[in-house]
Short mmCIF file of C-alpha atoms and ligand atoms in Angstrom, two decimals:
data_model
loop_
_atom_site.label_atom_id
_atom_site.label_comp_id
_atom_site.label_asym_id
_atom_site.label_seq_id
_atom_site.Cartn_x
_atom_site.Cartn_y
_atom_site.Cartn_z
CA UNK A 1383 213.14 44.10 15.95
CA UNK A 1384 213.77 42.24 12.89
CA UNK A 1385 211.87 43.34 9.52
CA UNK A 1386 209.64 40.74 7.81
CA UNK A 1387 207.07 40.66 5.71
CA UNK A 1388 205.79 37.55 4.10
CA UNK A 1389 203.77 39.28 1.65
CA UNK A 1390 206.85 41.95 0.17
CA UNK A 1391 207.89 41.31 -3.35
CA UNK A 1392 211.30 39.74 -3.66
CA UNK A 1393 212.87 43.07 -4.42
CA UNK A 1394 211.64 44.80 -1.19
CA UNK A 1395 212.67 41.73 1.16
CA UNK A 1396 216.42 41.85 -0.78
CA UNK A 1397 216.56 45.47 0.52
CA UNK A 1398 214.56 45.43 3.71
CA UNK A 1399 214.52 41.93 4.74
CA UNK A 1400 216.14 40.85 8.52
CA UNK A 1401 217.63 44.36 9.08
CA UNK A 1402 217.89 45.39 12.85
CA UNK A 1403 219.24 48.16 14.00
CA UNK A 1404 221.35 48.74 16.61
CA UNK A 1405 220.88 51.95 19.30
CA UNK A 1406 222.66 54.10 16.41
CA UNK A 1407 219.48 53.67 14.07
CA UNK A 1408 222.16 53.63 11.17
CA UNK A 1409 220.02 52.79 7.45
CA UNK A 1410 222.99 50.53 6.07
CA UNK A 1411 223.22 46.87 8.01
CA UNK A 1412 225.72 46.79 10.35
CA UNK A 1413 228.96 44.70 10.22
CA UNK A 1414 229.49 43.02 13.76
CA UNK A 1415 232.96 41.43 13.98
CA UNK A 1416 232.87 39.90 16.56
CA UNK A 1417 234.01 36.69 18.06
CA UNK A 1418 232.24 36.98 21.78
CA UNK A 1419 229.61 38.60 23.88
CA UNK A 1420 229.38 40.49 27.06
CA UNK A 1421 226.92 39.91 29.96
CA UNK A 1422 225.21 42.26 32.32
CA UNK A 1423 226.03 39.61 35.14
CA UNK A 1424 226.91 35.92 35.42
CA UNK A 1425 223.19 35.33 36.12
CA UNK A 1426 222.54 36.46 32.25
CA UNK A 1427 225.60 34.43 31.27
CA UNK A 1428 224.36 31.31 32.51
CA UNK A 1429 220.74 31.83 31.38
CA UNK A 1430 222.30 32.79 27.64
CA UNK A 1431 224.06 29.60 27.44
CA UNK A 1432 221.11 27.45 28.81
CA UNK A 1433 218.74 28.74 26.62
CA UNK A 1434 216.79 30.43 28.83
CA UNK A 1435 217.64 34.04 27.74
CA UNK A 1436 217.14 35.09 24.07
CA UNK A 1437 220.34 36.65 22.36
CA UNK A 1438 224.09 35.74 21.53
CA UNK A 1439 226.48 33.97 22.99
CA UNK A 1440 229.85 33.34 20.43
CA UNK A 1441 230.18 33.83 16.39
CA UNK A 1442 230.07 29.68 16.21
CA UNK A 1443 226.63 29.79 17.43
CA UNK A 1444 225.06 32.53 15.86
CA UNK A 1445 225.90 36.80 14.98
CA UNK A 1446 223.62 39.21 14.67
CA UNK A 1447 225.18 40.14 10.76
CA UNK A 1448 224.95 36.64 10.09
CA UNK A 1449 221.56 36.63 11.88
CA UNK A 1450 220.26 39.13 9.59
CA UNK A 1451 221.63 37.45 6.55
CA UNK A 1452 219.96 34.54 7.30
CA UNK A 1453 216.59 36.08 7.51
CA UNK A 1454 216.49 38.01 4.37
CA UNK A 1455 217.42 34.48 2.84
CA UNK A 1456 214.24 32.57 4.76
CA UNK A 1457 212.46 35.62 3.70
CA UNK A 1458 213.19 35.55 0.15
CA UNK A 1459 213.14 31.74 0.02
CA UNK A 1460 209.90 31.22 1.74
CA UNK A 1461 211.48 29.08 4.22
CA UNK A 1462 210.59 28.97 7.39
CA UNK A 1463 214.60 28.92 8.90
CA UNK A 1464 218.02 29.41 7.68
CA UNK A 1465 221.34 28.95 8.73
CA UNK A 1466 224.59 30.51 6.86
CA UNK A 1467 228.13 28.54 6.66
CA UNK A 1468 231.79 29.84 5.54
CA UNK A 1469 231.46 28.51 2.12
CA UNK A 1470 228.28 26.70 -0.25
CA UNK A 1471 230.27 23.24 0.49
CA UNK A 1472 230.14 24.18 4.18
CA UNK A 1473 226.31 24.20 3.50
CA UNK A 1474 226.42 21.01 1.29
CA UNK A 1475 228.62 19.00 3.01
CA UNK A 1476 226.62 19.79 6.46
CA UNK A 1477 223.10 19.37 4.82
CA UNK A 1478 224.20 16.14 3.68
CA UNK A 1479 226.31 14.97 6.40
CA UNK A 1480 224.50 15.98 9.38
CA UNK A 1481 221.07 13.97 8.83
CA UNK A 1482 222.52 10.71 7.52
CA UNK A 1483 223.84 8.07 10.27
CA UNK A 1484 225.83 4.55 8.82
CA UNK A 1485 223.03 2.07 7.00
CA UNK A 1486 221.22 5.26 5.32
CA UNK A 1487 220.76 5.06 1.56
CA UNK A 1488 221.08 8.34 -0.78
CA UNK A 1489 220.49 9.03 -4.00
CA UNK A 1490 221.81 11.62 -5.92
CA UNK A 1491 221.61 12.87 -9.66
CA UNK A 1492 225.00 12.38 -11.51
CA UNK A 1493 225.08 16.01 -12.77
CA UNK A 1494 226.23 17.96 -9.94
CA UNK A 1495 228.86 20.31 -8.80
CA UNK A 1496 232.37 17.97 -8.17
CA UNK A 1497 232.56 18.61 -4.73
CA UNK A 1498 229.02 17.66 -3.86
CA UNK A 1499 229.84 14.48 -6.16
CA UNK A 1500 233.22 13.64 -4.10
CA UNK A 1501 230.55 13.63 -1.06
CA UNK A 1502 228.37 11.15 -2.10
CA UNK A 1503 230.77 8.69 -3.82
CA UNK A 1504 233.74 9.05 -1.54
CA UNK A 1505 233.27 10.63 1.82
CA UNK A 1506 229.13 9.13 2.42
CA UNK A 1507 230.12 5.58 1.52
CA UNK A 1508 233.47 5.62 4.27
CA UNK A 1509 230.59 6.40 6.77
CA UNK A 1510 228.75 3.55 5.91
CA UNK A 1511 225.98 5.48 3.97
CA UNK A 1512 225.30 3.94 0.57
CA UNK A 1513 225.27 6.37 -2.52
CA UNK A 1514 223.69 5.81 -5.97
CA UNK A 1515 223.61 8.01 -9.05
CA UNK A 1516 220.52 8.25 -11.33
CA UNK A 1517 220.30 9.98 -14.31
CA UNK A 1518 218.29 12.89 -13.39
CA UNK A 1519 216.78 14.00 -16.19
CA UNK A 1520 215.13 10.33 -16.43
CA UNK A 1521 212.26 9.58 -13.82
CA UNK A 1522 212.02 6.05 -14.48
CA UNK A 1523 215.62 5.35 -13.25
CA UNK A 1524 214.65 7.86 -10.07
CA UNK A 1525 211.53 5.59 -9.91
CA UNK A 1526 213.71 2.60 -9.58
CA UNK A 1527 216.48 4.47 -7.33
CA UNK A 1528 213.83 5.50 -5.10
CA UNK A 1529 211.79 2.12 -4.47
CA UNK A 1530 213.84 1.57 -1.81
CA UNK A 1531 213.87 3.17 1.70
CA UNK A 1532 215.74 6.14 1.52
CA UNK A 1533 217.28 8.82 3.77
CA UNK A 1534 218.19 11.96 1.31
CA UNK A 1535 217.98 12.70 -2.01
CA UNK A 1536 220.15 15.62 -3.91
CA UNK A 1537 219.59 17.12 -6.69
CA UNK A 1538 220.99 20.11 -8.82
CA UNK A 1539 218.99 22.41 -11.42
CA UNK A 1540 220.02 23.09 -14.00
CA UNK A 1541 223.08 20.83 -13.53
CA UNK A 1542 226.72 21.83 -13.84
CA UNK A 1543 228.15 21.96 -16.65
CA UNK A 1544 225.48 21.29 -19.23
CA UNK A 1545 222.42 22.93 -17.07
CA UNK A 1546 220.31 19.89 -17.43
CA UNK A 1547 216.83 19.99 -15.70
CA UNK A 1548 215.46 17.59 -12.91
CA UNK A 1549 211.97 17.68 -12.77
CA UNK A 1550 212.07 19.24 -9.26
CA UNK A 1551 208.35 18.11 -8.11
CA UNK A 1552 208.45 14.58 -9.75
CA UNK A 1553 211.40 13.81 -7.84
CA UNK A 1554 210.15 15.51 -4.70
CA UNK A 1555 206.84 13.09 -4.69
CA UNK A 1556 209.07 9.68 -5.28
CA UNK A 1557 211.91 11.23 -2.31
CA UNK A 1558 208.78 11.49 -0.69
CA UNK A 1559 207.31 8.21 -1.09
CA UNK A 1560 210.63 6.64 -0.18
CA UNK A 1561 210.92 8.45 2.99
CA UNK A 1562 213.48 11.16 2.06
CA UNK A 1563 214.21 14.47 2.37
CA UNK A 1564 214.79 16.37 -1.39
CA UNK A 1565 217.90 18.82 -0.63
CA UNK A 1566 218.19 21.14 -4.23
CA UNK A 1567 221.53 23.03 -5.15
CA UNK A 1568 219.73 25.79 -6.20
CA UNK A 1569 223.03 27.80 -6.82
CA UNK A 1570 222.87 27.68 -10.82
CA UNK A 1571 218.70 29.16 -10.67
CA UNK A 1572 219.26 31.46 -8.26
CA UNK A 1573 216.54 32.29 -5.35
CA UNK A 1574 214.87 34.66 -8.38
CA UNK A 1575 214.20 32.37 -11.16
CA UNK A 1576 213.35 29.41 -9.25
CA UNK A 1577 211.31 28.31 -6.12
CA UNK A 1578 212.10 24.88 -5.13
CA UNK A 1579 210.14 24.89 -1.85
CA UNK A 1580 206.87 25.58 -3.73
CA UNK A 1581 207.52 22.34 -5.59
CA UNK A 1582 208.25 20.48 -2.88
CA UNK A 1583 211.66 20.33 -2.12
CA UNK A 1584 212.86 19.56 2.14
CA UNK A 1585 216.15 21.78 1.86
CA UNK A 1586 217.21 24.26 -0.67
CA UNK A 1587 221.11 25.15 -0.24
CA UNK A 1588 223.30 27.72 -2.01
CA UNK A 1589 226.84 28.76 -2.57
CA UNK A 1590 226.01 32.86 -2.21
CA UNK A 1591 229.50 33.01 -3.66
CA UNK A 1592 227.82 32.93 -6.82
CA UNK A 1593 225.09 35.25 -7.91
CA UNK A 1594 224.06 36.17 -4.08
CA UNK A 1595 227.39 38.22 -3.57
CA UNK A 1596 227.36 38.32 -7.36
CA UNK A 1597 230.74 40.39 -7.52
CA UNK A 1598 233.08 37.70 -6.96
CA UNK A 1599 234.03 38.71 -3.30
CA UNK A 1600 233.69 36.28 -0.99
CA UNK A 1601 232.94 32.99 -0.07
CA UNK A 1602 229.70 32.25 1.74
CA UNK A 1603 226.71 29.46 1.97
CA UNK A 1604 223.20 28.75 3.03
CA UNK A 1605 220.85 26.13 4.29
CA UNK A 1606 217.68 26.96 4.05
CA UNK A 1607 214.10 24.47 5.58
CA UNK A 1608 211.93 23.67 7.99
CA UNK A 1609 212.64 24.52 11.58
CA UNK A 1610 212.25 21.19 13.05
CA UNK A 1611 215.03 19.67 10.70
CA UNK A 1612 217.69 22.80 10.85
CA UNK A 1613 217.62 22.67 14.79
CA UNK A 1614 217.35 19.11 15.21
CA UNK A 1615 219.96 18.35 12.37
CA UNK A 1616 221.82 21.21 11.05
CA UNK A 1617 222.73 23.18 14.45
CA UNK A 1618 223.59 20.71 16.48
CA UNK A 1619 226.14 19.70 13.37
CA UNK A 1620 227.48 23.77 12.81
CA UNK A 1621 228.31 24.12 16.15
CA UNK A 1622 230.09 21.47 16.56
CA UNK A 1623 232.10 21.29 13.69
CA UNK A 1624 232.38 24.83 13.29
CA UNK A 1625 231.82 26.00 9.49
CA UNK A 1626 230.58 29.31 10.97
CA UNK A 1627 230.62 32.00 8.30
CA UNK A 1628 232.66 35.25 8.62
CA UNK A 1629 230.41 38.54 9.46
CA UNK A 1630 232.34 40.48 7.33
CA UNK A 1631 231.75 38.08 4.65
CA UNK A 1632 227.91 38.09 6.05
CA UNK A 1633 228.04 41.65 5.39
CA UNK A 1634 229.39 41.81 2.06
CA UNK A 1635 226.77 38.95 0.90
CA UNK A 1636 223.79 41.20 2.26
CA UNK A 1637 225.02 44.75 0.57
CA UNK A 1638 225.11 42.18 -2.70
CA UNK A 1639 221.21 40.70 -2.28
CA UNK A 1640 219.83 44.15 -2.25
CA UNK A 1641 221.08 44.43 -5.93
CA UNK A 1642 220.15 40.22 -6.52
CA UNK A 1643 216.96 40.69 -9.03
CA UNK A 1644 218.51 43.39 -10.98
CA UNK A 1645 221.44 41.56 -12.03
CA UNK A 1646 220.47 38.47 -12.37
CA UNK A 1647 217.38 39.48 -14.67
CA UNK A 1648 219.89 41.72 -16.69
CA UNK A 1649 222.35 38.79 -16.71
CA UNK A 1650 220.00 35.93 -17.78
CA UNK A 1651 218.61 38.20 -20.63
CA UNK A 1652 222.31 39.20 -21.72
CA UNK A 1653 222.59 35.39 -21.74
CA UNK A 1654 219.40 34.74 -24.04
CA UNK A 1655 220.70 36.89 -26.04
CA UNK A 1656 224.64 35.69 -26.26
CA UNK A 1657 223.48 32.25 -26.63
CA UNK A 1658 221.29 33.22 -29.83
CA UNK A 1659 224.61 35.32 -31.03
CA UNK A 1660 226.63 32.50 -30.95
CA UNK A 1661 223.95 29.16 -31.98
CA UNK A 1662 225.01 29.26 -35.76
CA UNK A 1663 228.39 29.83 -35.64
CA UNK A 1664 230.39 27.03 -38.40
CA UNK A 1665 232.73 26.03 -35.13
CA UNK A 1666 229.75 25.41 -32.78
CA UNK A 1667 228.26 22.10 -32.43
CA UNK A 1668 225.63 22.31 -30.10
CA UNK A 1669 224.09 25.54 -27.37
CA UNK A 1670 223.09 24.27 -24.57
CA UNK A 1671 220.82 27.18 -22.73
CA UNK A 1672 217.44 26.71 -20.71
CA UNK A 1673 215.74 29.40 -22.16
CA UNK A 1674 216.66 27.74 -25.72
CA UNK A 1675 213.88 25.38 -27.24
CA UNK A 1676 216.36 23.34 -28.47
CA UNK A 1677 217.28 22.57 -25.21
CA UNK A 1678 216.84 18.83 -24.60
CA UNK A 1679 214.78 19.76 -21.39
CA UNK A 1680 213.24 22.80 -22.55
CA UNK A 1681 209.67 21.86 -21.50
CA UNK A 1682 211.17 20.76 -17.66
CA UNK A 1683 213.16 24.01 -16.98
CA UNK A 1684 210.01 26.05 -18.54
CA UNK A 1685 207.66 24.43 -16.46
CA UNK A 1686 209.98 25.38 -12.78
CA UNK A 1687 212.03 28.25 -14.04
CA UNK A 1688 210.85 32.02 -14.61
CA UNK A 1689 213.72 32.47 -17.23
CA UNK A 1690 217.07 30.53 -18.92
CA UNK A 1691 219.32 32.07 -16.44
CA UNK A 1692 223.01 33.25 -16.62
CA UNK A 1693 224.44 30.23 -17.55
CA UNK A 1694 225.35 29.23 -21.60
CA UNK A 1695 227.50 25.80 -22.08
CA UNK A 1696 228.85 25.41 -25.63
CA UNK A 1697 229.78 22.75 -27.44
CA UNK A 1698 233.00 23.98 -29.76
CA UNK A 1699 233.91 21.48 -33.01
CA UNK A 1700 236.88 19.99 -31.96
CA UNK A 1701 237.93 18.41 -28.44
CA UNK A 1702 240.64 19.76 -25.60
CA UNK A 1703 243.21 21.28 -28.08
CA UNK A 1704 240.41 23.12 -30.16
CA UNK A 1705 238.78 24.19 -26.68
CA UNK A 1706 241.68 25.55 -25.33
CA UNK A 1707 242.49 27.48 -28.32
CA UNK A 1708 239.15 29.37 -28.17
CA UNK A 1709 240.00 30.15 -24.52
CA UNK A 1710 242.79 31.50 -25.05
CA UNK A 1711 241.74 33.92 -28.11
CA UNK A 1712 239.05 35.64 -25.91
CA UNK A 1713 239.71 38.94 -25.09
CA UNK A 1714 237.26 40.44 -22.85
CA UNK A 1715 235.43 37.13 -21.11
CA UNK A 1716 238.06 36.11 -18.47
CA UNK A 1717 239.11 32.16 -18.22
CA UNK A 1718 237.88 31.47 -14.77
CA UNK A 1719 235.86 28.60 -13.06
CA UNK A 1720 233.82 30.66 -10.60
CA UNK A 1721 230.53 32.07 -11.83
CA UNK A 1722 227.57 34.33 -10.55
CA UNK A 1723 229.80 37.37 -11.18
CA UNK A 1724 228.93 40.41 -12.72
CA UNK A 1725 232.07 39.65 -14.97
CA UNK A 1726 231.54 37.09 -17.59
CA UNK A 1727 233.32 33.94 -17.12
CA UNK A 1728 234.36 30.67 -19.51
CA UNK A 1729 235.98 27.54 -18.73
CA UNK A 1730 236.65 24.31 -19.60
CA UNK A 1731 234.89 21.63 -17.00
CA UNK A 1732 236.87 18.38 -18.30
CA UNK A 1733 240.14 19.62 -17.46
CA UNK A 1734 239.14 22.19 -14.54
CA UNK A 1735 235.38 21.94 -12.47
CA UNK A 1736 234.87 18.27 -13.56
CA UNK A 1737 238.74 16.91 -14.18
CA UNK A 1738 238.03 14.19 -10.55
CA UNK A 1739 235.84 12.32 -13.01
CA UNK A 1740 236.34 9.44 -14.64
CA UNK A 1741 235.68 9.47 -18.43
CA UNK A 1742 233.09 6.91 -17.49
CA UNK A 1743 231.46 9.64 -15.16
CA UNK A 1744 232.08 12.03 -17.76
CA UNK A 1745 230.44 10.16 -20.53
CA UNK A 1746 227.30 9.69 -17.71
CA UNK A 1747 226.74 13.50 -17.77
CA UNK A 1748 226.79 13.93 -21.58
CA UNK A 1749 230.26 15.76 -20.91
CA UNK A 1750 233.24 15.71 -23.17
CA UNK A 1751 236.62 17.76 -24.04
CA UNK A 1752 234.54 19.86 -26.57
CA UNK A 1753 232.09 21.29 -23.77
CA UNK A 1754 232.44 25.03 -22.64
CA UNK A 1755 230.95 26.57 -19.78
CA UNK A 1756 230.17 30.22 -19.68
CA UNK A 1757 229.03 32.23 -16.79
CA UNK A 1758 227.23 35.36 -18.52
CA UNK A 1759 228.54 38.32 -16.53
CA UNK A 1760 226.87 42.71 -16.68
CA UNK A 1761 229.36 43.64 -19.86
CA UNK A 1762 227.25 44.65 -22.91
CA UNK A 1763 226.10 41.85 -24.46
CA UNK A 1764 227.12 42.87 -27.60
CA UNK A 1765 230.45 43.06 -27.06
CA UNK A 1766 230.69 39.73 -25.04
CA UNK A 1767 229.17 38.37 -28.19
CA UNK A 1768 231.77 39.88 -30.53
CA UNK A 1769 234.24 38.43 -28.37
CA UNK A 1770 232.95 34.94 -28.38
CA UNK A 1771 232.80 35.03 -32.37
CA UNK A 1772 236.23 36.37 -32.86
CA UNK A 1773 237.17 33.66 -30.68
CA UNK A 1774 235.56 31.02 -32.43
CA UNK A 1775 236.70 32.68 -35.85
CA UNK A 1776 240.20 31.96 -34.40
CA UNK A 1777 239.51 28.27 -34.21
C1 PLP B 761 230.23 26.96 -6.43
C2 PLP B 761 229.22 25.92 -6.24
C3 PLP B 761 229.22 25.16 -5.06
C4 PLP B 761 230.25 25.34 -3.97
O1 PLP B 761 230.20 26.61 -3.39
P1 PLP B 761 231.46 27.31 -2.64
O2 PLP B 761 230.89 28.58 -2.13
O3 PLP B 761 232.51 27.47 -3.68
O4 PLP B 761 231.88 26.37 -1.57
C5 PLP B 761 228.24 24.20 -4.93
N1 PLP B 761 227.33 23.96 -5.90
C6 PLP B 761 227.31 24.68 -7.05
C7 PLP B 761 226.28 24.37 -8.07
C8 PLP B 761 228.26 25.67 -7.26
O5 PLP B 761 228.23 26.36 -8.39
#
């Protein structure tokens, strides 16, 4: 028997959410690894793989650590089903992939992760699905995307790099209107700080790479939605494609949610309070943080968000050569372009995350060589401050 309550607070169904135990009754979740399954008798066998008997049949298809993974993450999410992949573009990629058929229209924000980008303007269109970009901080230009019939749109908030808001139930009502499903990155928010569902997004996907393992580990996804659409869509697609996640990496994801609130409240207010450290420095030009009123989308991410997050992007006086030079004077924040970890994080998204785009593309986004994207990690934030500012000093 699985564990579920609907009406647990988010820290109880992090800790106690989709357990079951096996005949040893052990109190930490157990780690199946395990490709196959054995039958009591070929009867069984054939009813397992018809359907007709509840329980596993191969890792591809489902896993009981997996299983359990993917309930805590319903659970937490409010969704009704999940499924978990090997990676957060294995959830992506199938999420988008899976649903659309040649002739389908999306549209898509222009702020997003590169990879999810490189799906919509190079691997949808060879399909014969049609891609546009909006700016997705303006609802006018969604109002115009979305007059027309429309199979999916996908949206990030906040957006990578500069953490710029989409005004998650606007959008949801025009997708709506236009016939489409609203899929949400939610990687940047987290599960804690924001709940897409309850503002009407379809599907709500996540790299748990990021804050979910939130100790830079392992690689590991989720799709999370209705029933209807994940086994009508989404298994049909994971089975036969086969981005099945690892248990182990299952495992090491679920040990990490029972600790996901903590961190990422102590993270998001070490970020508050690193963005305020750094906002007057002479070498800054501009803080961009969603918990900052100077934010250009302040009142969006305020109205959807609970806090700013863990995520600061800086804008340093200078471009590349400047940039780099401020990289490379930090001392305790590590150049890296992961995030979500409990170690703090900078890099520089014009010649690393976002380096596919054109300057065009770039330009779309607000982004140029002077941007800075740090990941706020569980150091003091004092000293991750101090670092930042002799850094900056340097410049
Ligand atoms: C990291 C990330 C992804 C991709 O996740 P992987 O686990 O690296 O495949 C997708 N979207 C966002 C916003 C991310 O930060």
């Amino acid at each position: 028997m699985t564990k579920r309550s609907d009406n647990w607070a988010p820290a109880t169904k992090l800790v106690r959410g989709g357990t079951m135990r096996s005949q040893f009754g052990e109190t930490s979740e157990a780690m199946f690894l395990t490709s196959g399954f054995a039958y009591d008798s070929a009867e069984q066998a054939a009813a397992r793989m018809a359907g007709d008997e509840d329980g596993f049949v191969y890792s591809r298809y489902g896993n009981p650590t997996n299983q359990m993974l993917a309930e805590r993450l319903a659970l937490l999410e409010g969704a009704e089903t999940c499924r978990v992949t090997a990676s957060g573009m294995g959830a992506i990629s199938s999420a988008m992939i899976a649903p659309c058929s040649a002739g389908d229209r999306v549209v898509a924000a222009n702020a997003l992760f590169g990879s999810c980008r490189h799906i919509c303007s190079t691997i949808l269109p060879r399909y014969g699905v049609e891609t546009e970009f909006v700016n997705g901080a303006d609802l006018e230009a969604w109002k115009r995307a979305l007059s027309k019939p429309t199979r999916l749109v996908l949206i990030e908030s906040p957006s990578n790099p500069l953490l710029e808001a989409v005004d998650i139930a606007a959008v949801a009502e025009l997708a709506h209107a236009a016939g489409a499903l609203l899929v949400i990155d939610n990687v940047f928010a987290s599960p804690i700080l924001q709940k897409p569902l309850e503002l009407g997004a379809d599907i709500v996907v996540y790299s748990a790479t990021k804050h979910m393992d939130g100790q830079g580990r392992v690689l590991l996804g989720a799709i999370l939605g209705q029933s209807e659409f994940i086994e009508e869509h989404i298994d049909p697609w994971l089975r036969h494609t086969g981005p099945a996640a690892s248990p182990f990496n299952a495992w090491v994801v679920l040990k990490g949610l029972e600790t996901l609130e903590l961190r990422v409240a102590q993270a998001s207010a070490n970020a508050a309070k690193i963005a305020d450290a750094i906002a007057d420095h002479p070498n800054i030009q501009a803080v961009r943080y969603p918990g900052r009123t100077d934010h250009p989308n302040f009142a969006i991410h305020q109205k959807q968000m609970s806090s700013g997050g863990t995520l600061v992007a800086f804008s340093i006086k200078g471009a590349r050569a400047e940039a780099f030079k401020m990289l490379n004077a930090l001392e305790l924040v590590d150049i890296s372009n992961n995030l979500g970890d409990t170690k703090s994080l900078a890099c520089h998204p014009c010649s690393t995350t976002h380096r596919a785009l054109t300057d065009e593309e770039q330009a779309e986004m607000g982004l140029d060589e002077s941007w800075i994207r740090l990941s706020v990690g569980l150091e003091n934030a004092g000293d991750v401050s101090q670092d930042l500012i002799q850094a900056l000093n340097a410049l």
